[in-house]
Short mmCIF file of C-alpha atoms in Angstrom, two decimals:
data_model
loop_
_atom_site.label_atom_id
_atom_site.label_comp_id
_atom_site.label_asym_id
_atom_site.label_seq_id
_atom_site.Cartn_x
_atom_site.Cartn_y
_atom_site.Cartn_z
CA UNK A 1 80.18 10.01 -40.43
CA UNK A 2 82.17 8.60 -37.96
CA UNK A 3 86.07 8.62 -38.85
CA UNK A 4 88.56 6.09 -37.68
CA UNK A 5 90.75 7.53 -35.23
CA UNK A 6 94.16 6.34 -35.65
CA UNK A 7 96.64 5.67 -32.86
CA UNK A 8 100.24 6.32 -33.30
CA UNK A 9 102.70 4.53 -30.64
CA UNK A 10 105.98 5.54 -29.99
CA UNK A 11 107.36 2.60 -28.29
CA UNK A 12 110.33 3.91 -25.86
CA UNK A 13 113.95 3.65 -26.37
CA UNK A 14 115.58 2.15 -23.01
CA UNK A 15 119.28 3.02 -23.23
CA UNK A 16 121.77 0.14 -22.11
CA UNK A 17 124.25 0.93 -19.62
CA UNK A 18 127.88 -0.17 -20.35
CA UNK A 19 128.61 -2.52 -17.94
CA UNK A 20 131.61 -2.46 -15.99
CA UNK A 21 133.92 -5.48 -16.44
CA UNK A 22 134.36 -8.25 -18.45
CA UNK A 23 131.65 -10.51 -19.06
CA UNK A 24 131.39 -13.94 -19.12
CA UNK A 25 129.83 -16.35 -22.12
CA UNK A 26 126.85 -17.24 -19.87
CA UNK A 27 126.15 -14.22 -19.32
CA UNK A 28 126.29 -13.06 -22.91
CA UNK A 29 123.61 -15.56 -23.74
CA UNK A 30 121.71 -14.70 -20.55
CA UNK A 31 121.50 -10.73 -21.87
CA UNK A 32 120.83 -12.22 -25.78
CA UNK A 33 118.36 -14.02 -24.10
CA UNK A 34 116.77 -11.28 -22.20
CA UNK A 35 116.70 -8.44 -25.14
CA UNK A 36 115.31 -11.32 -27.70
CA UNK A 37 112.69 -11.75 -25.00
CA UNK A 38 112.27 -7.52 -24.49
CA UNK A 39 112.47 -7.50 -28.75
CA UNK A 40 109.19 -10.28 -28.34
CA UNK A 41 107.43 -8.35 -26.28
CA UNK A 42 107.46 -5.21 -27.65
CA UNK A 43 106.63 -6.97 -30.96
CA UNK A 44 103.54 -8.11 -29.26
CA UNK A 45 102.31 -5.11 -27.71
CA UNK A 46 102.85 -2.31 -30.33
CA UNK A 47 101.80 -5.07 -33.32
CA UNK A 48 99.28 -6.87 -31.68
CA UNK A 49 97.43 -6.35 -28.40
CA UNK A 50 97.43 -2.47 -29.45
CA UNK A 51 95.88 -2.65 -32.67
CA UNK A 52 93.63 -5.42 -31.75
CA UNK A 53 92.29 -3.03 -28.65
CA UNK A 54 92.36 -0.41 -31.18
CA UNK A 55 89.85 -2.12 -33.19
CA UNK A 56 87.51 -2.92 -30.53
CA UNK A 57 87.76 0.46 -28.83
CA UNK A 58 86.34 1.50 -32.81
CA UNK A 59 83.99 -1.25 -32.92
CA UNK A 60 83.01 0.17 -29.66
CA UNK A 61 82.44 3.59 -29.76
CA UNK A 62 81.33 4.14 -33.58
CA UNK A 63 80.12 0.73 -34.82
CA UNK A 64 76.37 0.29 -35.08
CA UNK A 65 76.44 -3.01 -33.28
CA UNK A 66 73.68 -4.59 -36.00
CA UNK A 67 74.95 -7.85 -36.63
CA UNK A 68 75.20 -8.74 -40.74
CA UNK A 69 75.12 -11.94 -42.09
CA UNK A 70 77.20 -12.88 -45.33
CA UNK A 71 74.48 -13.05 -48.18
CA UNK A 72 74.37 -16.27 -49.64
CA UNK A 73 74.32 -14.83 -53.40
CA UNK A 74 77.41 -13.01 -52.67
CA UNK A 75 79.35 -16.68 -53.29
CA UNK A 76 77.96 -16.35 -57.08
CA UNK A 77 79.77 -13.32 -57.41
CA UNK A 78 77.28 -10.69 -59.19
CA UNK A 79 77.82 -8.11 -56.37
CA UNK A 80 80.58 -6.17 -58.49
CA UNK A 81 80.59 -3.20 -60.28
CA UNK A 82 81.75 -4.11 -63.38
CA UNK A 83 78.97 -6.28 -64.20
CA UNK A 84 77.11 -6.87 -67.83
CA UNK A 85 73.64 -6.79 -68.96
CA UNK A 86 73.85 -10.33 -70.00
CA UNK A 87 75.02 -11.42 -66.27
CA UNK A 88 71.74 -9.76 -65.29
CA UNK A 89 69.67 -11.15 -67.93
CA UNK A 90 70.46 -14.37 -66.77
CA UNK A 91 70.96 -13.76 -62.76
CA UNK A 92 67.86 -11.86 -62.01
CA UNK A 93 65.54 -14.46 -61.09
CA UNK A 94 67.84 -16.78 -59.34
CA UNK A 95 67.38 -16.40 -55.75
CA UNK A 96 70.28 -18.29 -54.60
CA UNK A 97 69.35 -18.17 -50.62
CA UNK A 98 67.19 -19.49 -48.18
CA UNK A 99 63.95 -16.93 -48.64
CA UNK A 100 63.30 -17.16 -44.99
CA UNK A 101 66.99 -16.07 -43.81
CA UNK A 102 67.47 -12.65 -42.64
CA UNK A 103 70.95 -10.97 -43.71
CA UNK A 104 71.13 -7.87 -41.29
CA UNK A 105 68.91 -7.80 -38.54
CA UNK A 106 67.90 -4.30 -38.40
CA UNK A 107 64.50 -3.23 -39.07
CA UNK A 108 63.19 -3.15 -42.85
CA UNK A 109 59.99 -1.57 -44.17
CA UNK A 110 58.39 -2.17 -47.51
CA UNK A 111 55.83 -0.32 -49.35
CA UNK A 112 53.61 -2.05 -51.69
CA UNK A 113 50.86 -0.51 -54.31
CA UNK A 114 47.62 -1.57 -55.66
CA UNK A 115 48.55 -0.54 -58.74
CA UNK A 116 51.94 -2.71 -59.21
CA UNK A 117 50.68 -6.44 -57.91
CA UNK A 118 54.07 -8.22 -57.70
CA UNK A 119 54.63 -6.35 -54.68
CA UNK A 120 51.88 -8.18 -53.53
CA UNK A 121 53.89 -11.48 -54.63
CA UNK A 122 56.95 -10.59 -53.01
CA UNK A 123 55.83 -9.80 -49.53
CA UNK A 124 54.41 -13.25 -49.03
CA UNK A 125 57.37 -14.77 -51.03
CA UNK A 126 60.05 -12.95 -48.98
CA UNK A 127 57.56 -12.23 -45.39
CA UNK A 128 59.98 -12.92 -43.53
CA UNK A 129 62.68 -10.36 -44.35
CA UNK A 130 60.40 -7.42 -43.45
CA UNK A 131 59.65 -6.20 -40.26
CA UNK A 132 56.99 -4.10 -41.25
CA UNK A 133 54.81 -4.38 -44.62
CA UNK A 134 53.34 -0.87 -45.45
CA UNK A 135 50.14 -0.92 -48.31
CA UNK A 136 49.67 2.02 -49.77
CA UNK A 137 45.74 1.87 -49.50
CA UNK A 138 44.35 5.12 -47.85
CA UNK A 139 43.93 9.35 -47.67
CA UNK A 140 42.43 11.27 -45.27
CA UNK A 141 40.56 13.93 -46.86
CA UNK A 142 38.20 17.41 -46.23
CA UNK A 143 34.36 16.23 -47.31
CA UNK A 144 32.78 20.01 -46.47
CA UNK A 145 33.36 20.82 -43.19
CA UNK A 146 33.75 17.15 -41.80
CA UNK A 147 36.63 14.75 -42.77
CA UNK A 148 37.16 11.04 -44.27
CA UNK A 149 39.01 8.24 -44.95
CA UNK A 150 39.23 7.16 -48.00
CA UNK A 151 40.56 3.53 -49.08
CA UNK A 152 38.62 0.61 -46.98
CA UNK A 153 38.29 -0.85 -50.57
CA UNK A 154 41.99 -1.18 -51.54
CA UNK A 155 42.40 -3.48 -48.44
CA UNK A 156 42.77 -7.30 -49.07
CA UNK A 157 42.07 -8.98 -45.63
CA UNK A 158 42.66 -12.57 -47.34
CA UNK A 159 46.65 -11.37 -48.10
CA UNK A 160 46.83 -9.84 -44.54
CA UNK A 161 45.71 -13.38 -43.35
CA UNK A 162 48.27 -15.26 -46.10
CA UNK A 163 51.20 -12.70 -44.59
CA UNK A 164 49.96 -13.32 -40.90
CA UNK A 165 50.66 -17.08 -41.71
CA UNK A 166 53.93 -17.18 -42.84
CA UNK A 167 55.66 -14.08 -40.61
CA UNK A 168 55.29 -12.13 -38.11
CA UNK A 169 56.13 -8.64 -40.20
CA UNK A 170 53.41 -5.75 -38.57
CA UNK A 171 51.28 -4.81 -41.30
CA UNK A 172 51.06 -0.76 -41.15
CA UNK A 173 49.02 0.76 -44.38
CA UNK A 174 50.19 4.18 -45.02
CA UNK A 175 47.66 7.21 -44.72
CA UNK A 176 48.39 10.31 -46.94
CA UNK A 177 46.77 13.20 -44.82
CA UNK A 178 45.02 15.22 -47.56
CA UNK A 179 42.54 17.38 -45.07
CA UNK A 180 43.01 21.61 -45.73
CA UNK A 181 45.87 21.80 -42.90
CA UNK A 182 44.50 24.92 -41.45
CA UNK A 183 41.60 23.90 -40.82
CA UNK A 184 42.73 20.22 -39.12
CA UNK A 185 45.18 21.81 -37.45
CA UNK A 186 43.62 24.80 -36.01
CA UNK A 187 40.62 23.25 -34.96
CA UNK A 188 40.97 20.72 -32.16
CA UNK A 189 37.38 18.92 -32.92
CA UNK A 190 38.98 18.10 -36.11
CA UNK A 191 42.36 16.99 -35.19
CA UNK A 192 40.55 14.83 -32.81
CA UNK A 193 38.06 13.41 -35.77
CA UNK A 194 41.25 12.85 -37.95
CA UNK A 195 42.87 10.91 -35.16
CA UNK A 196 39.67 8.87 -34.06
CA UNK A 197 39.40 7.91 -37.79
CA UNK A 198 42.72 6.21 -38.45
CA UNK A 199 42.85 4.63 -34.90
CA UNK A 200 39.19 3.53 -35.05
CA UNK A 201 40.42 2.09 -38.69
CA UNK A 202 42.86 0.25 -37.08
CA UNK A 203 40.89 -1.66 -34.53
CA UNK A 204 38.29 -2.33 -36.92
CA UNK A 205 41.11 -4.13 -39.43
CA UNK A 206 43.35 -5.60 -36.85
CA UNK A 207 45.96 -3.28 -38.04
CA UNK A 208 49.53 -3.17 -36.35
CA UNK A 209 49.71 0.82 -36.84
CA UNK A 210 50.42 3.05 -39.05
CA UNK A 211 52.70 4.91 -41.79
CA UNK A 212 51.58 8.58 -41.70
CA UNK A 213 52.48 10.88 -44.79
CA UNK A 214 51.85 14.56 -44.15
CA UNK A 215 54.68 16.85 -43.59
CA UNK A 216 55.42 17.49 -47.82
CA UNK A 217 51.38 17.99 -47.81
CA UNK A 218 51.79 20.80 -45.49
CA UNK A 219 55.04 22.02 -46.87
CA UNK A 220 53.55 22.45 -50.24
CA UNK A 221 50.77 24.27 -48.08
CA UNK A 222 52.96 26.59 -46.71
CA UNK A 223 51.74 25.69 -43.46
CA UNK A 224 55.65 25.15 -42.37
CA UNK A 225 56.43 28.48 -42.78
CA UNK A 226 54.28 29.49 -39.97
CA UNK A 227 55.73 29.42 -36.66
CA UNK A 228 52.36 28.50 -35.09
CA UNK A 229 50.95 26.17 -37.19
CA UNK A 230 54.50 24.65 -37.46
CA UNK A 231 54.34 23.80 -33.80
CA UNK A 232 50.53 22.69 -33.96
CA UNK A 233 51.69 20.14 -36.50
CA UNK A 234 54.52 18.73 -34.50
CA UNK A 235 51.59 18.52 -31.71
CA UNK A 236 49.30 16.91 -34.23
CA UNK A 237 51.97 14.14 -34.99
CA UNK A 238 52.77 13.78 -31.26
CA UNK A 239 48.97 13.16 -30.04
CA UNK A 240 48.42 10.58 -33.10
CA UNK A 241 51.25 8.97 -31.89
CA UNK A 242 50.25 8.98 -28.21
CA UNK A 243 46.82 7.49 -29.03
CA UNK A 244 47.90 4.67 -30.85
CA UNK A 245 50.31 3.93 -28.44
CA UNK A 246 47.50 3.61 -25.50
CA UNK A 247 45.79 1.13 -27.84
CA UNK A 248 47.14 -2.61 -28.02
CA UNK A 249 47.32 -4.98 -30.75
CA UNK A 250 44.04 -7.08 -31.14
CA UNK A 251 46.78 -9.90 -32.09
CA UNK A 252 49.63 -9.41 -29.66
CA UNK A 253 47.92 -7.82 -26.58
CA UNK A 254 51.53 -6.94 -25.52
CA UNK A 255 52.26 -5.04 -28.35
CA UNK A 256 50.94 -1.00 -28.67
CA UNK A 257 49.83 0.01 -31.97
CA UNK A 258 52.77 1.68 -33.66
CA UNK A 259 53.59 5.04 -36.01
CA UNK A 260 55.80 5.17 -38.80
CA UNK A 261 56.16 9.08 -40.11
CA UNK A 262 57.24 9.97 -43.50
CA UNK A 263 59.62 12.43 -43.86
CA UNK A 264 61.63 14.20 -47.20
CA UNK A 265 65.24 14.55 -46.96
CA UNK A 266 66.44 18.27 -46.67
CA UNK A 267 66.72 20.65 -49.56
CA UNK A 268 70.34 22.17 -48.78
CA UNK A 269 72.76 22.21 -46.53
CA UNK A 270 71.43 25.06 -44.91
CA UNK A 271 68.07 23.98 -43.35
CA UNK A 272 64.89 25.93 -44.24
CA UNK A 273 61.54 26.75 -42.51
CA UNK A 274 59.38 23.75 -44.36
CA UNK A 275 62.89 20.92 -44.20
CA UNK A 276 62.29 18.12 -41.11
CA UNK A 277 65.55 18.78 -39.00
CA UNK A 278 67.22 17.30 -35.77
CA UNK A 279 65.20 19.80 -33.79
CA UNK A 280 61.88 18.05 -35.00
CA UNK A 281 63.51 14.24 -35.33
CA UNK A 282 64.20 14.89 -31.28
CA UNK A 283 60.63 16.50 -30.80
CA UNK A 284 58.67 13.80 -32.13
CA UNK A 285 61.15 10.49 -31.11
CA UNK A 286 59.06 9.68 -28.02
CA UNK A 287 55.75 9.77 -29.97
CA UNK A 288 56.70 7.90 -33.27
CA UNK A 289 58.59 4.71 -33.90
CA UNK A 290 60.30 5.27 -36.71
CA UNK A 291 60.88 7.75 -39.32
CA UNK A 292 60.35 6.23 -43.08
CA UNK A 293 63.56 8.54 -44.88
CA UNK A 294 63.12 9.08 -48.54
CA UNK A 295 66.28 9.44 -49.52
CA UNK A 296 65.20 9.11 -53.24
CA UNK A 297 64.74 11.26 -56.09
CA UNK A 298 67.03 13.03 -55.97
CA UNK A 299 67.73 13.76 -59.72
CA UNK A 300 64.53 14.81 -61.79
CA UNK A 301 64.26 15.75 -65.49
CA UNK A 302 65.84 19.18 -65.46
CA UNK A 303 68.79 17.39 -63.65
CA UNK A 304 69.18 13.72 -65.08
CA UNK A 305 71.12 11.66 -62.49
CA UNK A 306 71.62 9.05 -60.33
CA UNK A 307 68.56 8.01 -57.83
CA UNK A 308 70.00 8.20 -54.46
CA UNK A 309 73.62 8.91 -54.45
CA UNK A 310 75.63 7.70 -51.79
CA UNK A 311 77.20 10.91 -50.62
CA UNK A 312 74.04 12.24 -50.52
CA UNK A 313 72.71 9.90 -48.15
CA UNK A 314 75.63 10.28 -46.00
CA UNK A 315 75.06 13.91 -45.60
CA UNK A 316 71.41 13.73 -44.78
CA UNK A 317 72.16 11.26 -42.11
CA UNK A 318 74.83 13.13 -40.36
CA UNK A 319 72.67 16.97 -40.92
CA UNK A 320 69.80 14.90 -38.70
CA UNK A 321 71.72 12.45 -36.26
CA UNK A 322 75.12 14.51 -36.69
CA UNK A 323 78.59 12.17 -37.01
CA UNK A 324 78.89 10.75 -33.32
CA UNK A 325 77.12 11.14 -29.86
CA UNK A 326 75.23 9.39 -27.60
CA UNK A 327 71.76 11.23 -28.99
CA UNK A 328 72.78 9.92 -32.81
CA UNK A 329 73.16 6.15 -31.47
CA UNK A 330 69.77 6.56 -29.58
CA UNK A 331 67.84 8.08 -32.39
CA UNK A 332 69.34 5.67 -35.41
CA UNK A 333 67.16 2.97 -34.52
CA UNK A 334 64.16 4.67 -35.49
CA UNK A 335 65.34 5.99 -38.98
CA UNK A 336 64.36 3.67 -41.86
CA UNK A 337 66.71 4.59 -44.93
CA UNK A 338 64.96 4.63 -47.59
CA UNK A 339 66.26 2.67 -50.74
CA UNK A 340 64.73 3.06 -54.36
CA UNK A 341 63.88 -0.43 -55.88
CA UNK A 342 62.86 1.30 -59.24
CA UNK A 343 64.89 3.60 -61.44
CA UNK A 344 65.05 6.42 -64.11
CA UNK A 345 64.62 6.89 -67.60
CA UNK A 346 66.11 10.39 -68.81
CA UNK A 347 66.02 11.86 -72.29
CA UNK A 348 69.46 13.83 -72.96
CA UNK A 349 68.98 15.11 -76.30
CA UNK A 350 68.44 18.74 -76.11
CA UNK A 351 65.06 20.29 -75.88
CA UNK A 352 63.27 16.91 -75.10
CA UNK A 353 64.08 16.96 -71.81
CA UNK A 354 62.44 14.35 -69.95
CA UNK A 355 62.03 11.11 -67.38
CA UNK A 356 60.04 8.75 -66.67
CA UNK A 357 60.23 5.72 -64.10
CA UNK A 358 61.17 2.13 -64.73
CA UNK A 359 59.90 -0.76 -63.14
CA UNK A 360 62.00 -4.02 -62.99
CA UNK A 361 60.71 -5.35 -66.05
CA UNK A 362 60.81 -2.48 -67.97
CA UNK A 363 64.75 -2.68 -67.16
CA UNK A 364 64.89 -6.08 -68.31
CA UNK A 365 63.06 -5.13 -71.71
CA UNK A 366 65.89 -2.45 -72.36
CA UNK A 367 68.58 -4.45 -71.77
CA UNK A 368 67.69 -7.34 -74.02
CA UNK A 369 66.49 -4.45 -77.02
CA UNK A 370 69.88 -2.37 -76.76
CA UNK A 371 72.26 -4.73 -75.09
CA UNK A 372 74.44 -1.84 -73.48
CA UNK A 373 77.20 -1.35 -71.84
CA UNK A 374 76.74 -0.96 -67.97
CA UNK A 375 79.10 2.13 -66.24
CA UNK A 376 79.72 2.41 -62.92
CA UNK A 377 79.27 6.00 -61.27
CA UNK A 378 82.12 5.81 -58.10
CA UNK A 379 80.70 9.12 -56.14
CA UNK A 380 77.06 8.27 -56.32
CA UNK A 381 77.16 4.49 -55.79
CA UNK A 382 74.70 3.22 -59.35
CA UNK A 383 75.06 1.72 -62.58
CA UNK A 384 74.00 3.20 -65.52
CA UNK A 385 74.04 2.79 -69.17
CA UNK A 386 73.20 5.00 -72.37
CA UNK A 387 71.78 4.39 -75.20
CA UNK A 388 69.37 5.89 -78.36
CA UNK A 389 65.92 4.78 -78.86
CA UNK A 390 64.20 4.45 -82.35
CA UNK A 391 64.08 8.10 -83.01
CA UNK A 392 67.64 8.46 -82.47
CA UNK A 393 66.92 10.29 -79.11
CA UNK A 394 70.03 9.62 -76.25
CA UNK A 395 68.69 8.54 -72.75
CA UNK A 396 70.47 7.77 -69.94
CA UNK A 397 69.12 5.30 -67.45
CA UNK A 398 69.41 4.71 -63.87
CA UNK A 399 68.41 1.60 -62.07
CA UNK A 400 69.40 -0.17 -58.84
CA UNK A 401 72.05 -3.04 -59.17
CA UNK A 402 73.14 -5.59 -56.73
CA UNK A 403 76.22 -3.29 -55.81
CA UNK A 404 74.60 -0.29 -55.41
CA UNK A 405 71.65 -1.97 -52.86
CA UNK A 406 74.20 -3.68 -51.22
CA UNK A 407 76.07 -0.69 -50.54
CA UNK A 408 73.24 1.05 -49.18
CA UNK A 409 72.48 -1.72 -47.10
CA UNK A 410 75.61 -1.70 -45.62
CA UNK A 411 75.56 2.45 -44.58
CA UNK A 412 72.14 1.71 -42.78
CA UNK A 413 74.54 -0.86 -40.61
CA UNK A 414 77.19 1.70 -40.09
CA UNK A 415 74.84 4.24 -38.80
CA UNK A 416 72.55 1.77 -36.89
CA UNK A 417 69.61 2.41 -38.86
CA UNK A 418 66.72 0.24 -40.61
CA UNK A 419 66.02 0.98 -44.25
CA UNK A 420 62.48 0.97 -45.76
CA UNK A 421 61.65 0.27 -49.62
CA UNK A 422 59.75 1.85 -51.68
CA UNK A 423 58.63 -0.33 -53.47
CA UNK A 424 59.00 -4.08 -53.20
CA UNK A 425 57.01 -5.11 -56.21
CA UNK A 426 59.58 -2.61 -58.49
CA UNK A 427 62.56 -4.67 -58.05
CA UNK A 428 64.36 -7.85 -59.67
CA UNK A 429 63.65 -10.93 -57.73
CA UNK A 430 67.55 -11.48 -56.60
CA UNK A 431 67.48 -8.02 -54.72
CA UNK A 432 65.81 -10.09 -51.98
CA UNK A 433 68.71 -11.68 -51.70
CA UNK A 434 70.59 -9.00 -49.94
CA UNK A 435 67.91 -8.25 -47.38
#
């Protein structure tokens, strides 16, 4: 990250020659006069005009340049960290704003799933704080030696029509590419089927585009380890990309259909084979318009933690844009950060190790039954609270707060990226809010 440089000034030390006779009242007060006026100045420039140039010179050279508007809650006062579950209780479905105004104006992604239909609620409740609405409705799949897409039925063209009315957010359904690897990639006749499918899928539903998931599919494959197949993927992404690109919107004929790619935070801070690195985020940034981060999940069972800490996020951002340079500010753009809206359940108690996740209202539910006390985790950025269930077992559980999104929120602005959600309908309602 970007560090404020300080400037130190030294301001000179003029010497007065004695003068050389006796001087007369006047022209006492004329030199008074003259070294109050000297005294002003230098007051001025060292205390003023530098800092103030300073500033903008900062502003300048490391600021993001994405505007941010106040968020109306933030006059209630809940954005804190030493809130209650009571204040939360009682807050959570009080969106104070206008749910039309925009706080940041950076692009923002959300993901909603079949299975959870709130999300479904909130995207037409809050259209027009997305930029891009991403259903999770389709997989491309092997079937013998051919290939298919798999998901036409998930699609709802009467909510596409009910979004299309009320924003203008692109409406990109994500693919999950499930086809063998090896034989998609090796084979150009079926990395050419694969790519007629989901473009010929997008003409046919007056899609905007797409959100492609594929790169932990062919990690878990091993395919990444391969030097060759790990370059015939990169090609893969990069023709996809290309063809969509030569097709326009059926809506906006001035507008190309556009690809979103999914990629995983890396694994260390040393990079390995299978990890999506700068190298690959430069490859692929002339083909794809934006990279959908998940920087989430980072604790699991085995390691009971906080979501997506803070300083986490900060070092995955500067490992794949690095702290400064002209190729970080033209590559930030296309990163959406991605920000948990659900949380973490973990067992504690010794040899029940477990997790599960928690939805909004399952959140609610345990605050009301055990009434904890909410902590505040500085390094990481989260709330969290403890507390036993009915068999006396300890869990610890991690869920997003109005702090902790806000924060995040506010690091996409410092590094001039967009964030993307996964998933709206997993939130509280006053989330939206902040966006």
């Amino acid at each position: 990250m970007a560090r404020r440089r300080e400037r130190r000034g030294e301001p000179s030390q003029d010497r007065r020659k004695e003068r050389i006779g006796p001087e007369t009242r006047e022209e006492k007060l004329n030199d008074s006069d003259a070294s109050e006026r000297k005294l002003i100045g230098i007051f001025i420039l060292f205390f003023i005009i530098i800092p103030a140039v300073s500033v903008l010179v900062y502003v300048y050279k490391y600021g993001s340049g994405t505007k941010r508007l106040e968020p109306v809650i933030t006059e209630r006062g809940p954005i804190k960290t030493d809130i209650n579950f009571q204040e939360i209780l009682t807050e959570n479905t009080n969106v104070a704003g206008n749910e039309s105004q925009r706080n940041y104006d950076y692009p923002v992604l959300a993901y909603i799933t079949p299975w959870n239909s709130k999300g479904y609620e909130m995207a037409k409740r809050f259209n027009s704080k997305f930029t891009h609405l991403s259903p999770v409705w389709y997989d491309l799949k092997s079937h013998g030696n051919s290939l298919i897409l798999e998901g036409r039925h998930n699609a709802d063209k009467g909510w596409i029509s009910e979004l299309r009315m009320r924003g203008n957010a692109l409406i990109l359904p994500r693919i999950v590419l499930e086809a063998f690897p090896t034989e998609l990639l090796k084979k150009k006749k079926q990395m050419d089927k694969a790519i007629d499918l989901m473009v010929t899928e997008c003409k046919e539903m007056e899609y905007d585009g797409i959100v492609l998931e594929s790169w932990s599919r062919w990690a878990a494959y091993g395919v990444l380890h391969n030097p060759d197949l790990r370059n015939m993927a990169l090609k893969f992404i990069k023709q996809l990309g290309h063809t969509l690109h030569s097709v326009t919107s059926t809506r906006n004929p001035k507008q190309q259909l556009q690809l979103v790619y999914v990629v995983g935070p890396p694994h260390s801070e040393v990079l390995q084979q299978h990890d999506f690195g700068p190298a690959d985020l430069q490859s692929l940034s002339g083909s794809v318009d934006g990279f959908s981060l998940m920087t989430y999940d980072f604790s699991g069972p085995n390691n009971p933690g906080p979501n997506a800490p803070l300083n986490w996020i900060r070092f995955t951002l500067r490992l794949l844009l690095g702290s400064t340079g002209n190729n970080a500010q033209r590559l930030a753009p296309k990163i959406f950060l991605g920000i948990n809206f659900y949380g973490n359940d973990f067992i504690l108690s010794e040899g029940s190790g477990g997790a599960g996740a928690i939805l909004g209202r399952d959140y609610l539910s345990l605050l009301e039954k055990h009434r904890p006390q909410l902590q505040w985790e500085k390094n990481s950025g989260e709330h969290f609270f403890v507390y036993f269930d009915d068999n006396n077992v300890r869990h610890a559980v991690f869920y997003p707060s109005l702090m902790s999104i806000y924060m995040r929120l506010e690091e996409a602005r410092f590094w001039g990226t967009g964030i993307s959600i996964w998933e709206i309908g997993q939130g509280l309602d006053y989330f939206f809010d902040l966006l």
